[in-house]
């Protein structure tokens, strides 16, 4: 079960492939500045994950308007994430949890997805400026998308 509302969100440092090269993505970079939406997803280049990230990209202004930074996290390499983002025109920051440490910290491991190994479950967390989880949802299956209306409602209360 994903870490619950009211928990202190575990900090992390993950790699993201940007045009400038590999950069560190840290939850703590947003503390005191803005809220953070963490989107855990199973794998790049899959249909449901592509729909989710493309939908978030299309509605990105709504999240920035609610003073939120959105970070997508999967166990893909940063290079695969970058290729996927370029192909699908995804402009959400994607961070690689290749070592599967953060999915374990947030308790969102999906064991043996399609028989290929452990991946991230589909989950979303809203973390406030103080680093406290204000919304936590892990979907019943990787094919189900989170309730993004509830995510936005939570962000609107935090604004």
PDB file of C-alpha atoms in Angstrom:
ATOM      1  CA  UNK A   1       0.000   0.000   0.000  1.00  0.00           C
ATOM      2  CA  UNK A   2       1.320   3.431  -0.991  1.00  0.00           C
ATOM      3  CA  UNK A   3       2.516   5.728   1.792  1.00  0.00           C
ATOM      4  CA  UNK A   4      -0.483   7.471   3.343  1.00  0.00           C
ATOM      5  CA  UNK A   5      -1.632  11.071   3.556  1.00  0.00           C
ATOM      6  CA  UNK A   6       0.039  12.876   6.428  1.00  0.00           C
ATOM      7  CA  UNK A   7       3.354  11.044   5.971  1.00  0.00           C
ATOM      8  CA  UNK A   8       6.610  12.887   5.449  1.00  0.00           C
ATOM      9  CA  UNK A   9       7.481  12.240   1.794  1.00  0.00           C
ATOM     10  CA  UNK A  10      10.830  10.485   1.391  1.00  0.00           C
ATOM     11  CA  UNK A  11      13.338  12.741  -0.347  1.00  0.00           C
ATOM     12  CA  UNK A  12      15.173  11.355  -3.346  1.00  0.00           C
ATOM     13  CA  UNK A  13      17.708  12.195  -5.990  1.00  0.00           C
ATOM     14  CA  UNK A  14      17.042  10.670  -9.416  1.00  0.00           C
ATOM     15  CA  UNK A  15      18.529  11.267 -12.848  1.00  0.00           C
ATOM     16  CA  UNK A  16      16.664  12.929 -15.699  1.00  0.00           C
ATOM     17  CA  UNK A  17      17.963  13.266 -19.249  1.00  0.00           C
ATOM     18  CA  UNK A  18      17.568  16.858 -20.388  1.00  0.00           C
ATOM     19  CA  UNK A  19      18.950  18.636 -23.487  1.00  0.00           C
ATOM     20  CA  UNK A  20      21.824  19.844 -21.292  1.00  0.00           C
ATOM     21  CA  UNK A  21      22.674  16.275 -20.228  1.00  0.00           C
ATOM     22  CA  UNK A  22      21.902  14.213 -17.133  1.00  0.00           C
ATOM     23  CA  UNK A  23      20.559  16.310 -14.283  1.00  0.00           C
ATOM     24  CA  UNK A  24      19.519  15.508 -10.727  1.00  0.00           C
ATOM     25  CA  UNK A  25      15.847  15.672  -9.810  1.00  0.00           C
ATOM     26  CA  UNK A  26      15.332  16.106  -6.065  1.00  0.00           C
ATOM     27  CA  UNK A  27      12.064  16.400  -4.193  1.00  0.00           C
ATOM     28  CA  UNK A  28      13.787  18.700  -1.706  1.00  0.00           C
ATOM     29  CA  UNK A  29      14.418  21.265  -4.474  1.00  0.00           C
ATOM     30  CA  UNK A  30      10.722  22.198  -4.260  1.00  0.00           C
ATOM     31  CA  UNK A  31      10.454  22.375  -0.484  1.00  0.00           C
ATOM     32  CA  UNK A  32       9.426  25.820   0.665  1.00  0.00           C
ATOM     33  CA  UNK A  33       8.747  26.868  -2.942  1.00  0.00           C
ATOM     34  CA  UNK A  34       6.027  24.809  -4.591  1.00  0.00           C
ATOM     35  CA  UNK A  35       3.940  21.676  -4.279  1.00  0.00           C
ATOM     36  CA  UNK A  36       4.969  18.527  -6.113  1.00  0.00           C
ATOM     37  CA  UNK A  37       2.930  15.928  -7.977  1.00  0.00           C
ATOM     38  CA  UNK A  38       4.774  12.626  -8.236  1.00  0.00           C
ATOM     39  CA  UNK A  39       3.414  10.328 -10.938  1.00  0.00           C
ATOM     40  CA  UNK A  40       4.746   6.796 -10.733  1.00  0.00           C
ATOM     41  CA  UNK A  41       4.193   4.839 -13.935  1.00  0.00           C
ATOM     42  CA  UNK A  42       5.202   1.306 -15.002  1.00  0.00           C
ATOM     43  CA  UNK A  43       7.056   1.791 -18.295  1.00  0.00           C
ATOM     44  CA  UNK A  44       7.788   4.196 -21.106  1.00  0.00           C
ATOM     45  CA  UNK A  45       6.537   3.318 -24.594  1.00  0.00           C
ATOM     46  CA  UNK A  46       3.398   1.588 -23.294  1.00  0.00           C
ATOM     47  CA  UNK A  47      -0.092   2.689 -24.295  1.00  0.00           C
ATOM     48  CA  UNK A  48      -1.596   3.609 -20.911  1.00  0.00           C
ATOM     49  CA  UNK A  49       1.565   5.384 -19.718  1.00  0.00           C
ATOM     50  CA  UNK A  50       1.757   7.314 -22.981  1.00  0.00           C
ATOM     51  CA  UNK A  51      -1.878   8.401 -22.637  1.00  0.00           C
ATOM     52  CA  UNK A  52      -1.306   9.473 -19.028  1.00  0.00           C
ATOM     53  CA  UNK A  53       1.804  11.555 -19.732  1.00  0.00           C
ATOM     54  CA  UNK A  54       0.386  13.067 -22.934  1.00  0.00           C
ATOM     55  CA  UNK A  55      -2.799  14.062 -21.044  1.00  0.00           C
ATOM     56  CA  UNK A  56      -0.704  15.635 -18.277  1.00  0.00           C
ATOM     57  CA  UNK A  57       1.397  17.467 -20.876  1.00  0.00           C
ATOM     58  CA  UNK A  58      -1.762  18.791 -22.580  1.00  0.00           C
ATOM     59  CA  UNK A  59      -3.092  20.072 -19.257  1.00  0.00           C
ATOM     60  CA  UNK A  60       0.278  21.132 -17.838  1.00  0.00           C
ATOM     61  CA  UNK A  61      -0.808  24.750 -17.425  1.00  0.00           C
ATOM     62  CA  UNK A  62      -3.415  23.690 -14.881  1.00  0.00           C
ATOM     63  CA  UNK A  63      -0.724  22.213 -12.636  1.00  0.00           C
ATOM     64  CA  UNK A  64       1.694  25.113 -12.931  1.00  0.00           C
ATOM     65  CA  UNK A  65      -1.250  27.449 -12.296  1.00  0.00           C
ATOM     66  CA  UNK A  66      -1.792  25.565  -9.033  1.00  0.00           C
ATOM     67  CA  UNK A  67       1.865  26.156  -8.054  1.00  0.00           C
ATOM     68  CA  UNK A  68       2.829  22.527  -8.645  1.00  0.00           C
ATOM     69  CA  UNK A  69       5.794  20.842 -10.242  1.00  0.00           C
ATOM     70  CA  UNK A  70       5.002  17.492 -11.920  1.00  0.00           C
ATOM     71  CA  UNK A  71       7.566  14.680 -11.964  1.00  0.00           C
ATOM     72  CA  UNK A  72       6.993  11.325 -13.644  1.00  0.00           C
ATOM     73  CA  UNK A  73       8.981   8.414 -12.188  1.00  0.00           C
ATOM     74  CA  UNK A  74       9.574   4.989 -13.721  1.00  0.00           C
ATOM     75  CA  UNK A  75      12.274   2.321 -13.602  1.00  0.00           C
ATOM     76  CA  UNK A  76      13.247   3.022 -17.230  1.00  0.00           C
ATOM     77  CA  UNK A  77      16.681   4.455 -17.966  1.00  0.00           C
ATOM     78  CA  UNK A  78      16.844   8.227 -18.366  1.00  0.00           C
ATOM     79  CA  UNK A  79      17.831   7.659 -21.997  1.00  0.00           C
ATOM     80  CA  UNK A  80      14.713   5.577 -22.735  1.00  0.00           C
ATOM     81  CA  UNK A  81      12.584   8.206 -20.965  1.00  0.00           C
ATOM     82  CA  UNK A  82      14.137  10.957 -23.084  1.00  0.00           C
ATOM     83  CA  UNK A  83      13.520   9.053 -26.342  1.00  0.00           C
ATOM     84  CA  UNK A  84       9.919   8.413 -25.327  1.00  0.00           C
ATOM     85  CA  UNK A  85       9.375  12.045 -24.305  1.00  0.00           C
ATOM     86  CA  UNK A  86      10.763  13.259 -27.631  1.00  0.00           C
ATOM     87  CA  UNK A  87       8.677  10.799 -29.649  1.00  0.00           C
ATOM     88  CA  UNK A  88       5.422  11.628 -27.805  1.00  0.00           C
ATOM     89  CA  UNK A  89       6.163  15.337 -27.124  1.00  0.00           C
ATOM     90  CA  UNK A  90       5.944  14.823 -23.357  1.00  0.00           C
ATOM     91  CA  UNK A  91       7.175  17.865 -21.444  1.00  0.00           C
ATOM     92  CA  UNK A  92       6.748  16.525 -17.912  1.00  0.00           C
ATOM     93  CA  UNK A  93      10.049  16.047 -16.070  1.00  0.00           C
ATOM     94  CA  UNK A  94      10.782  12.318 -16.191  1.00  0.00           C
ATOM     95  CA  UNK A  95      13.056  10.802 -13.559  1.00  0.00           C
ATOM     96  CA  UNK A  96      14.689   7.374 -13.631  1.00  0.00           C
ATOM     97  CA  UNK A  97      14.422   5.075 -10.632  1.00  0.00           C
ATOM     98  CA  UNK A  98      16.522   2.430 -12.338  1.00  0.00           C
ATOM     99  CA  UNK A  99      17.695   0.998  -9.004  1.00  0.00           C
ATOM    100  CA  UNK A 100      14.075   0.788  -7.773  1.00  0.00           C
ATOM    101  CA  UNK A 101      14.894   2.570  -4.518  1.00  0.00           C
ATOM    102  CA  UNK A 102      12.218   5.277  -4.683  1.00  0.00           C
ATOM    103  CA  UNK A 103       9.392   2.919  -5.672  1.00  0.00           C
ATOM    104  CA  UNK A 104      10.302   0.928  -2.554  1.00  0.00           C
ATOM    105  CA  UNK A 105      10.427   4.066  -0.350  1.00  0.00           C
ATOM    106  CA  UNK A 106       6.954   5.075  -1.553  1.00  0.00           C
ATOM    107  CA  UNK A 107       5.776   1.449  -1.390  1.00  0.00           C
ATOM    108  CA  UNK A 108       4.563   1.406  -4.999  1.00  0.00           C
ATOM    109  CA  UNK A 109       6.354  -1.653  -6.397  1.00  0.00           C
ATOM    110  CA  UNK A 110       4.364  -3.624  -8.961  1.00  0.00           C
ATOM    111  CA  UNK A 111       5.880  -7.120  -8.849  1.00  0.00           C
ATOM    112  CA  UNK A 112       6.616  -8.965 -12.074  1.00  0.00           C
ATOM    113  CA  UNK A 113       4.725  -6.729 -14.514  1.00  0.00           C
ATOM    114  CA  UNK A 114       3.888  -8.912 -17.526  1.00  0.00           C
ATOM    115  CA  UNK A 115       6.536 -11.356 -16.329  1.00  0.00           C
ATOM    116  CA  UNK A 116       9.405  -8.939 -17.069  1.00  0.00           C
ATOM    117  CA  UNK A 117      10.246  -7.858 -13.534  1.00  0.00           C
ATOM    118  CA  UNK A 118       9.348  -5.354 -10.862  1.00  0.00           C
ATOM    119  CA  UNK A 119       8.265  -1.901 -12.020  1.00  0.00           C
ATOM    120  CA  UNK A 120       6.528   1.081 -10.496  1.00  0.00           C
ATOM    121  CA  UNK A 121       2.844   0.661  -9.840  1.00  0.00           C
ATOM    122  CA  UNK A 122       0.676   3.429 -11.256  1.00  0.00           C
ATOM    123  CA  UNK A 123       0.394   5.889  -8.395  1.00  0.00           C
ATOM    124  CA  UNK A 124       0.189   9.605  -7.674  1.00  0.00           C
ATOM    125  CA  UNK A 125       1.208  11.673  -4.673  1.00  0.00           C
ATOM    126  CA  UNK A 126       0.613  15.347  -3.978  1.00  0.00           C
ATOM    127  CA  UNK A 127       3.334  16.641  -1.685  1.00  0.00           C
ATOM    128  CA  UNK A 128       3.020  20.076  -0.157  1.00  0.00           C
ATOM    129  CA  UNK A 129       5.763  22.694   0.184  1.00  0.00           C
ATOM    130  CA  UNK A 130       6.625  21.276   3.604  1.00  0.00           C
ATOM    131  CA  UNK A 131       7.229  17.769   2.232  1.00  0.00           C
ATOM    132  CA  UNK A 132       4.038  16.225   3.616  1.00  0.00           C
ATOM    133  CA  UNK A 133       1.885  13.888   1.520  1.00  0.00           C
ATOM    134  CA  UNK A 134      -1.522  15.537   1.009  1.00  0.00           C
ATOM    135  CA  UNK A 135      -2.926  13.042  -1.535  1.00  0.00           C
ATOM    136  CA  UNK A 136      -1.961   9.414  -2.125  1.00  0.00           C
ATOM    137  CA  UNK A 137      -3.442   7.016  -4.658  1.00  0.00           C
ATOM    138  CA  UNK A 138      -2.268   3.742  -6.115  1.00  0.00           C
ATOM    139  CA  UNK A 139      -4.540   2.448  -8.851  1.00  0.00           C
ATOM    140  CA  UNK A 140      -5.986  -1.092  -8.642  1.00  0.00           C
ATOM    141  CA  UNK A 141      -4.192  -2.152 -11.840  1.00  0.00           C
ATOM    142  CA  UNK A 142      -1.549  -0.615 -14.119  1.00  0.00           C
ATOM    143  CA  UNK A 143      -4.276  -0.090 -16.733  1.00  0.00           C
ATOM    144  CA  UNK A 144      -6.233   2.274 -14.456  1.00  0.00           C
ATOM    145  CA  UNK A 145      -5.405   5.983 -14.360  1.00  0.00           C
ATOM    146  CA  UNK A 146      -5.378   8.012 -11.125  1.00  0.00           C
ATOM    147  CA  UNK A 147      -8.160  10.444 -10.284  1.00  0.00           C
ATOM    148  CA  UNK A 148      -6.583  13.652 -11.574  1.00  0.00           C
ATOM    149  CA  UNK A 149      -9.611  15.722 -10.547  1.00  0.00           C
ATOM    150  CA  UNK A 150      -8.882  14.848  -6.910  1.00  0.00           C
ATOM    151  CA  UNK A 151      -5.217  15.704  -7.491  1.00  0.00           C
ATOM    152  CA  UNK A 152      -6.216  19.155  -8.779  1.00  0.00           C
ATOM    153  CA  UNK A 153      -8.721  19.641  -5.929  1.00  0.00           C
ATOM    154  CA  UNK A 154      -5.948  18.868  -3.434  1.00  0.00           C
ATOM    155  CA  UNK A 155      -3.571  21.297  -5.138  1.00  0.00           C
ATOM    156  CA  UNK A 156      -6.242  24.026  -5.175  1.00  0.00           C
ATOM    157  CA  UNK A 157      -6.592  23.691  -1.387  1.00  0.00           C
ATOM    158  CA  UNK A 158      -2.812  24.004  -0.974  1.00  0.00           C
ATOM    159  CA  UNK A 159      -2.295  26.930  -3.304  1.00  0.00           C
TER     160      UNK A 159
END
